[in-house]
Tab-separated table of C-alpha atoms in Angstrom:
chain	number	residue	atom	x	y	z
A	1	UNK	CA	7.627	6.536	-11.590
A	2	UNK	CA	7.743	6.358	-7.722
A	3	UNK	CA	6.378	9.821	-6.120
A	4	UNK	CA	8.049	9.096	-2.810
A	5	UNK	CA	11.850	8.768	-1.968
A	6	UNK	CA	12.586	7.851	1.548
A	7	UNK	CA	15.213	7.484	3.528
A	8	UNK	CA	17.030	6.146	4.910
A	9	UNK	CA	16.329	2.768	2.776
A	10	UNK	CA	17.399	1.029	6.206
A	11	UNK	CA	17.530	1.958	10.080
A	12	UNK	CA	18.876	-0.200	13.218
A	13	UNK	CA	18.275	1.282	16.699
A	14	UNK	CA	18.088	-0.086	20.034
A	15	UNK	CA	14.739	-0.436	21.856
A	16	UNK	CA	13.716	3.068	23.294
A	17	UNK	CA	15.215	5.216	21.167
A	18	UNK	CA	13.525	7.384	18.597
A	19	UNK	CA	13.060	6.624	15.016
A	20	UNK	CA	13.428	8.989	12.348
A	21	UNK	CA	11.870	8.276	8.620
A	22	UNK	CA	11.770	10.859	5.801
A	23	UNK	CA	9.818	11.110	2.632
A	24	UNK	CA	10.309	12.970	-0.452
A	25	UNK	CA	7.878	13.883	-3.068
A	26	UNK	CA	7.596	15.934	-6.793
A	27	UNK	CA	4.112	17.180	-7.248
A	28	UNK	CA	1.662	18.629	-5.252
A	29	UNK	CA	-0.482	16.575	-3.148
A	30	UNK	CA	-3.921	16.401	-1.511
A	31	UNK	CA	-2.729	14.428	1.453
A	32	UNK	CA	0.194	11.958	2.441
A	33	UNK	CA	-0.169	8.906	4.494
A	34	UNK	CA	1.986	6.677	6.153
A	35	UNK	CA	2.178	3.187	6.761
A	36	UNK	CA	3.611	0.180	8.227
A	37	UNK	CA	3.934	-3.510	6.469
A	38	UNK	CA	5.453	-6.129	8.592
A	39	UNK	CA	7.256	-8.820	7.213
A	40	UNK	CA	5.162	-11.037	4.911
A	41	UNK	CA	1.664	-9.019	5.649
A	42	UNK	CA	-0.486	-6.260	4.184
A	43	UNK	CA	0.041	-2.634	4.944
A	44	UNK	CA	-1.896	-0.893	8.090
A	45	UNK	CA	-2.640	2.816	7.918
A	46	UNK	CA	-0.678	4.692	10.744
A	47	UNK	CA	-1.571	8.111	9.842
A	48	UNK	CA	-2.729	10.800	7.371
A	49	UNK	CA	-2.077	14.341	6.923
A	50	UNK	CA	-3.729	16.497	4.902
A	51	UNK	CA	-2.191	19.256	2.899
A	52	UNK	CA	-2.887	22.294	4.909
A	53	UNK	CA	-1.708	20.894	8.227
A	54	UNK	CA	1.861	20.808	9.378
A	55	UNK	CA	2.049	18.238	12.227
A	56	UNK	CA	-0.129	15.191	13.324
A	57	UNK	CA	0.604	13.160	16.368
A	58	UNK	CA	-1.150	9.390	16.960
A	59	UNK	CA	-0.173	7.797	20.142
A	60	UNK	CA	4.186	7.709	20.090
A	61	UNK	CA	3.888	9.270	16.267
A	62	UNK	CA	4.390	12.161	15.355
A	63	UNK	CA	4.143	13.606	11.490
A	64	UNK	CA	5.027	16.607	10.178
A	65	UNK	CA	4.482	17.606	6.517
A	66	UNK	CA	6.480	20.784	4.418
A	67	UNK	CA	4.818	21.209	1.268
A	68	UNK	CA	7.289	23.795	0.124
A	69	UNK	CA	9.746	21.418	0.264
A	70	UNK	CA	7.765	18.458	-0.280
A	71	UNK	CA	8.982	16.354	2.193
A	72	UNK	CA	7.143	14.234	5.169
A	73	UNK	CA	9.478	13.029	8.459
A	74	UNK	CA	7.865	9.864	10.627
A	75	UNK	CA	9.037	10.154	14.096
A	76	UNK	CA	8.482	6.999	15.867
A	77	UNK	CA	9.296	7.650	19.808
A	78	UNK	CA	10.846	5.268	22.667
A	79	UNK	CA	10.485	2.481	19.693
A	80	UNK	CA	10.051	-0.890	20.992
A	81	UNK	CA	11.122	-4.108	18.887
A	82	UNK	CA	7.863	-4.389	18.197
A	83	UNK	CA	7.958	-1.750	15.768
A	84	UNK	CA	10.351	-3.490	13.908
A	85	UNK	CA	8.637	-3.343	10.344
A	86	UNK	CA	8.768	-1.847	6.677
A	87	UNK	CA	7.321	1.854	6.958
A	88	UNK	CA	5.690	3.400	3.907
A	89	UNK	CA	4.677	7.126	2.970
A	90	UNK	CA	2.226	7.420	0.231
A	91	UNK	CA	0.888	10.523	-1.648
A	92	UNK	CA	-2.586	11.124	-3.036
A	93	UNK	CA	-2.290	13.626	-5.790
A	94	UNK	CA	-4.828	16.135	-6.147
A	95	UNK	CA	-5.604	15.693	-9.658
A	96	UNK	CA	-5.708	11.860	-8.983
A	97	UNK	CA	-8.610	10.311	-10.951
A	98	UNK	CA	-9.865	8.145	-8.170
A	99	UNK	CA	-7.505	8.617	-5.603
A	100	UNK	CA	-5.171	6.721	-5.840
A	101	UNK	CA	-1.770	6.384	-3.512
A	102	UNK	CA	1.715	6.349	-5.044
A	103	UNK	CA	3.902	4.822	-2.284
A	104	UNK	CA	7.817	5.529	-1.639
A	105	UNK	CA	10.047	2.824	-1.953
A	106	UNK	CA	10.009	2.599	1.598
A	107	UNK	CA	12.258	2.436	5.244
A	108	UNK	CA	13.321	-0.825	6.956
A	109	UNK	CA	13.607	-0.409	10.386
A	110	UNK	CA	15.008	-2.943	12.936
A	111	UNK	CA	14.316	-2.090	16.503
A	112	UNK	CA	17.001	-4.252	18.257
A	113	UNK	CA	15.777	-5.522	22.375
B	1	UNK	CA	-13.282	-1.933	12.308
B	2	UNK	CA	-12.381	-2.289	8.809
B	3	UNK	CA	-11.152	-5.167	8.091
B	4	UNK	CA	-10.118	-6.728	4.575
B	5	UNK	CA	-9.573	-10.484	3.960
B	6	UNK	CA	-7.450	-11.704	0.978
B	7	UNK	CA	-7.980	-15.618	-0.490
B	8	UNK	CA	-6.051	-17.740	-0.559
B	9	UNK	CA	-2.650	-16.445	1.284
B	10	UNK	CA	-0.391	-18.948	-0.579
B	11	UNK	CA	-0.608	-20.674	-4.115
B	12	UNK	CA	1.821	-22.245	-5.763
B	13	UNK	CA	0.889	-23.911	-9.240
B	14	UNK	CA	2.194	-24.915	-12.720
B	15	UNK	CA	2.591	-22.750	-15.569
B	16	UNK	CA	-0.355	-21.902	-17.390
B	17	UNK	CA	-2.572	-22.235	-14.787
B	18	UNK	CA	-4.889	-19.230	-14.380
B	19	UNK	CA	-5.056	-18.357	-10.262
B	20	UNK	CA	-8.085	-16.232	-8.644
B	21	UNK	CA	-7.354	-14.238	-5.987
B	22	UNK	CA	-10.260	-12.916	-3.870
B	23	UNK	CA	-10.377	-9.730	-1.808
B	24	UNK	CA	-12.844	-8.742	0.692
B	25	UNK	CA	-14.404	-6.352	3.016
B	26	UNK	CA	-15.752	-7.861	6.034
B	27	UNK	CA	-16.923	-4.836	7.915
B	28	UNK	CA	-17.618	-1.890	5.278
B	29	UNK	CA	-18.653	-1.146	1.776
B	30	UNK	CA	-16.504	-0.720	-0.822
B	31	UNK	CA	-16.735	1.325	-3.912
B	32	UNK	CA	-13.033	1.109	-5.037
B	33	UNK	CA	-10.808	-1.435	-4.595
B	34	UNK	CA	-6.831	-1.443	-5.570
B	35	UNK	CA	-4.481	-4.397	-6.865
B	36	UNK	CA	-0.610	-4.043	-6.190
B	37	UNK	CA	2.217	-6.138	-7.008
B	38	UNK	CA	5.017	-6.297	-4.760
B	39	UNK	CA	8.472	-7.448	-5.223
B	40	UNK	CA	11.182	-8.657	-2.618
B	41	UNK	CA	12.021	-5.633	-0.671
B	42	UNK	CA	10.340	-3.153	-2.914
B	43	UNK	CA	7.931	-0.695	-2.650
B	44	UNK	CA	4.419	-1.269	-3.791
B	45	UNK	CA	3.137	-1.152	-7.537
B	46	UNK	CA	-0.312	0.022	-8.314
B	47	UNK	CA	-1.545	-2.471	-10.969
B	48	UNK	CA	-5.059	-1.189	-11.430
B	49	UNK	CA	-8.017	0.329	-9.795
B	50	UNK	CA	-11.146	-1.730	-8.897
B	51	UNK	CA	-14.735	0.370	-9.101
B	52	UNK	CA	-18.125	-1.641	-7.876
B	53	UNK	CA	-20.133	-2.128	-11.163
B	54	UNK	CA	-17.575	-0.541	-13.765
B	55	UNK	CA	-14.691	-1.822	-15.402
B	56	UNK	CA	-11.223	-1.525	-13.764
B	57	UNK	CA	-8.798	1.237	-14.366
B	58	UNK	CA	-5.433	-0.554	-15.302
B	59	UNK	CA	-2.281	1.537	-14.962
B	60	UNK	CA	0.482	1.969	-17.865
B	61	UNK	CA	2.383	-1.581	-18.336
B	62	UNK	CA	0.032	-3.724	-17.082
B	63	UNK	CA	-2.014	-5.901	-19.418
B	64	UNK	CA	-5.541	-6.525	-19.042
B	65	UNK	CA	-5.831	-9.448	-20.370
B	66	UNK	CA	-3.277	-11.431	-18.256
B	67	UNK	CA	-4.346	-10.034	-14.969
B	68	UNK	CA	-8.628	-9.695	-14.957
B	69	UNK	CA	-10.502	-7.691	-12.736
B	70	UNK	CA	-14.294	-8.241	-11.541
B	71	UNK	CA	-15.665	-6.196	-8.709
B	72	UNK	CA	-19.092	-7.253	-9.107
B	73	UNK	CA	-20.186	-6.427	-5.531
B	74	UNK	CA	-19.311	-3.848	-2.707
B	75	UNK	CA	-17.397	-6.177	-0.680
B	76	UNK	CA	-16.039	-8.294	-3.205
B	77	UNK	CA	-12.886	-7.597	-5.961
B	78	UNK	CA	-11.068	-10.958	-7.514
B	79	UNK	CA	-8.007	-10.507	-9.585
B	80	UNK	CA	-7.287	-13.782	-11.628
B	81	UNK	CA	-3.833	-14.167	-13.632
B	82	UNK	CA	-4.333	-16.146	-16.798
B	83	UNK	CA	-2.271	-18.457	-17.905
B	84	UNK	CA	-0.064	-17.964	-15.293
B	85	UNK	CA	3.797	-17.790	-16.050
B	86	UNK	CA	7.326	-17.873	-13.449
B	87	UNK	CA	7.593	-14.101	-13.864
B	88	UNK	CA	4.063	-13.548	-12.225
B	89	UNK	CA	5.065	-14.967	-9.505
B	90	UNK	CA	5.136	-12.003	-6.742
B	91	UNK	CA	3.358	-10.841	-3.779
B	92	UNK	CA	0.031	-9.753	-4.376
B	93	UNK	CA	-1.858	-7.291	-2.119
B	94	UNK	CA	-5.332	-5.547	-2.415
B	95	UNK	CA	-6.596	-2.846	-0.446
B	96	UNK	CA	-10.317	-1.023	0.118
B	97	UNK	CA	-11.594	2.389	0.279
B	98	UNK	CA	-14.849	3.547	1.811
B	99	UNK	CA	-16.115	6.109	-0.795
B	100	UNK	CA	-13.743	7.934	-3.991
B	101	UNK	CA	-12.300	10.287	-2.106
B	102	UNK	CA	-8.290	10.311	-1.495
B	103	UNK	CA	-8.427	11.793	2.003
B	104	UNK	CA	-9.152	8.711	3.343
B	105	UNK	CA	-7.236	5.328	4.374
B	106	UNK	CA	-7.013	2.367	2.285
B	107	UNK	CA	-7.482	-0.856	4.528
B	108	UNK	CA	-5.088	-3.684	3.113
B	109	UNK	CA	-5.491	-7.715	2.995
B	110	UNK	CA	-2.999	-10.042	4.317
B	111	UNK	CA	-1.420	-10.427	0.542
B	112	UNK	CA	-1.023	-13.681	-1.642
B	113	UNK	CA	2.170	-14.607	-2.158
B	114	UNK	CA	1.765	-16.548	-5.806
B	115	UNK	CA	4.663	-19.028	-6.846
B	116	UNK	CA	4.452	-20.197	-10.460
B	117	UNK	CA	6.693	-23.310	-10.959
């Protein structure tokens, strides 16, 4: 079964507005990452936060992580259509024989010009 | 830096044809390599786990002996479906880990995107 729930499933904003992209999970974790597919491609790592930090910032992303409520928010600022893409959270468990990452089901966001 | 190429991008073949699908890391060492299935608009699905030099670590539902792994070298991880059927076809994506530890990335290929006729 799918460790991540995210939502929304979709999200359409204009160019320069923020994006907002949550992630729900069930069992405790060693660290959740996030990442972005575009259409047609592989997946590229954005960011990963560990499970004693809080908040991670990368550029015009910022990640914050609640392990008491297991949940994860990706906030993508003044988005440009560029970031128009499928974003992903993933969790690595910490009993995880060989780490492994169970991915969400994942956000579509269209960032309109 | 760490870059992983996937081979071939495309394939489209008959039924019963068995299809190999390389992946690669160009720039690092791998000791674990993962194969995921993807379907339209979905979210990934970890087929198995790839280790240099040991068998692969298949997860529940998927069957061995259709979809073979060999990771024979640090760079190098092929997945080939046997006797290939319509409801393989699906988008295909591998990805590469320096190390076994979780706390770090996994670099992904471009995909395959396999079409059985």
């Amino acid at each position: 079964s799918q460790q991540g729930e995210e939502d929304p499933q979709a999200l359409s904003i204009q160019e320069g507005e923020n994006a907002t992209m949550n992630c729900s999970y069930k069992t405790s974790i060693n660290n959740l990452q996030w990442y972005r597919q575009n259409s047609g491609r592989g997946l590229v790592h954005l960011i990963l936060i560990r499970s004693n930090e809080r908040e991670k910032h990368s550029g015009r992303l910022r990640v914050t992580l609640d392990t008491s409520k297991k949940s994860s928010s990706l906030l993508i600022t003044a988005s440009r259509a560029a970031d128009t893409a499928s974003y992903f959270c993933a969790t690595a468990t910490a009993y995880n024989q060989g780490g492994k990452l169970i991915f969400g089901q994942g956000t579509e966001l269209s960032v309109k010009p | 830096g760490a870059v992983v190429s996937q081979h071939p991008s495309r394939v489209i073949c008959k039924s019963g044809t068995s299809v190999k699908i390389e992946c690669r890391s160009l720039d690092f060492q791998a000791t674990t390599m993962f194969w995921y299935r993807q379907f339209p608009k979905k979210s990934l699905m970890l087929m198995a786990t790839s280790n240099e030099g040991s068998k692969a670590t298949y997860e529940q539902g998927v069957e061995k002996d259709k979809f073979l792994i060999n990771h024979a070298s640090l760079t190098l991880s092929t997945l080939t479906v046997t006797s290939a059927h319509p409801e393989d076809s699906s988008f295909y994506i591998c990805s590469a880990r320096t190390g076994g530890y979780s706390n770090q990335p996994q670099h992904f290929g471009d995909g395959t995107r396999l079409s059985i006729l």
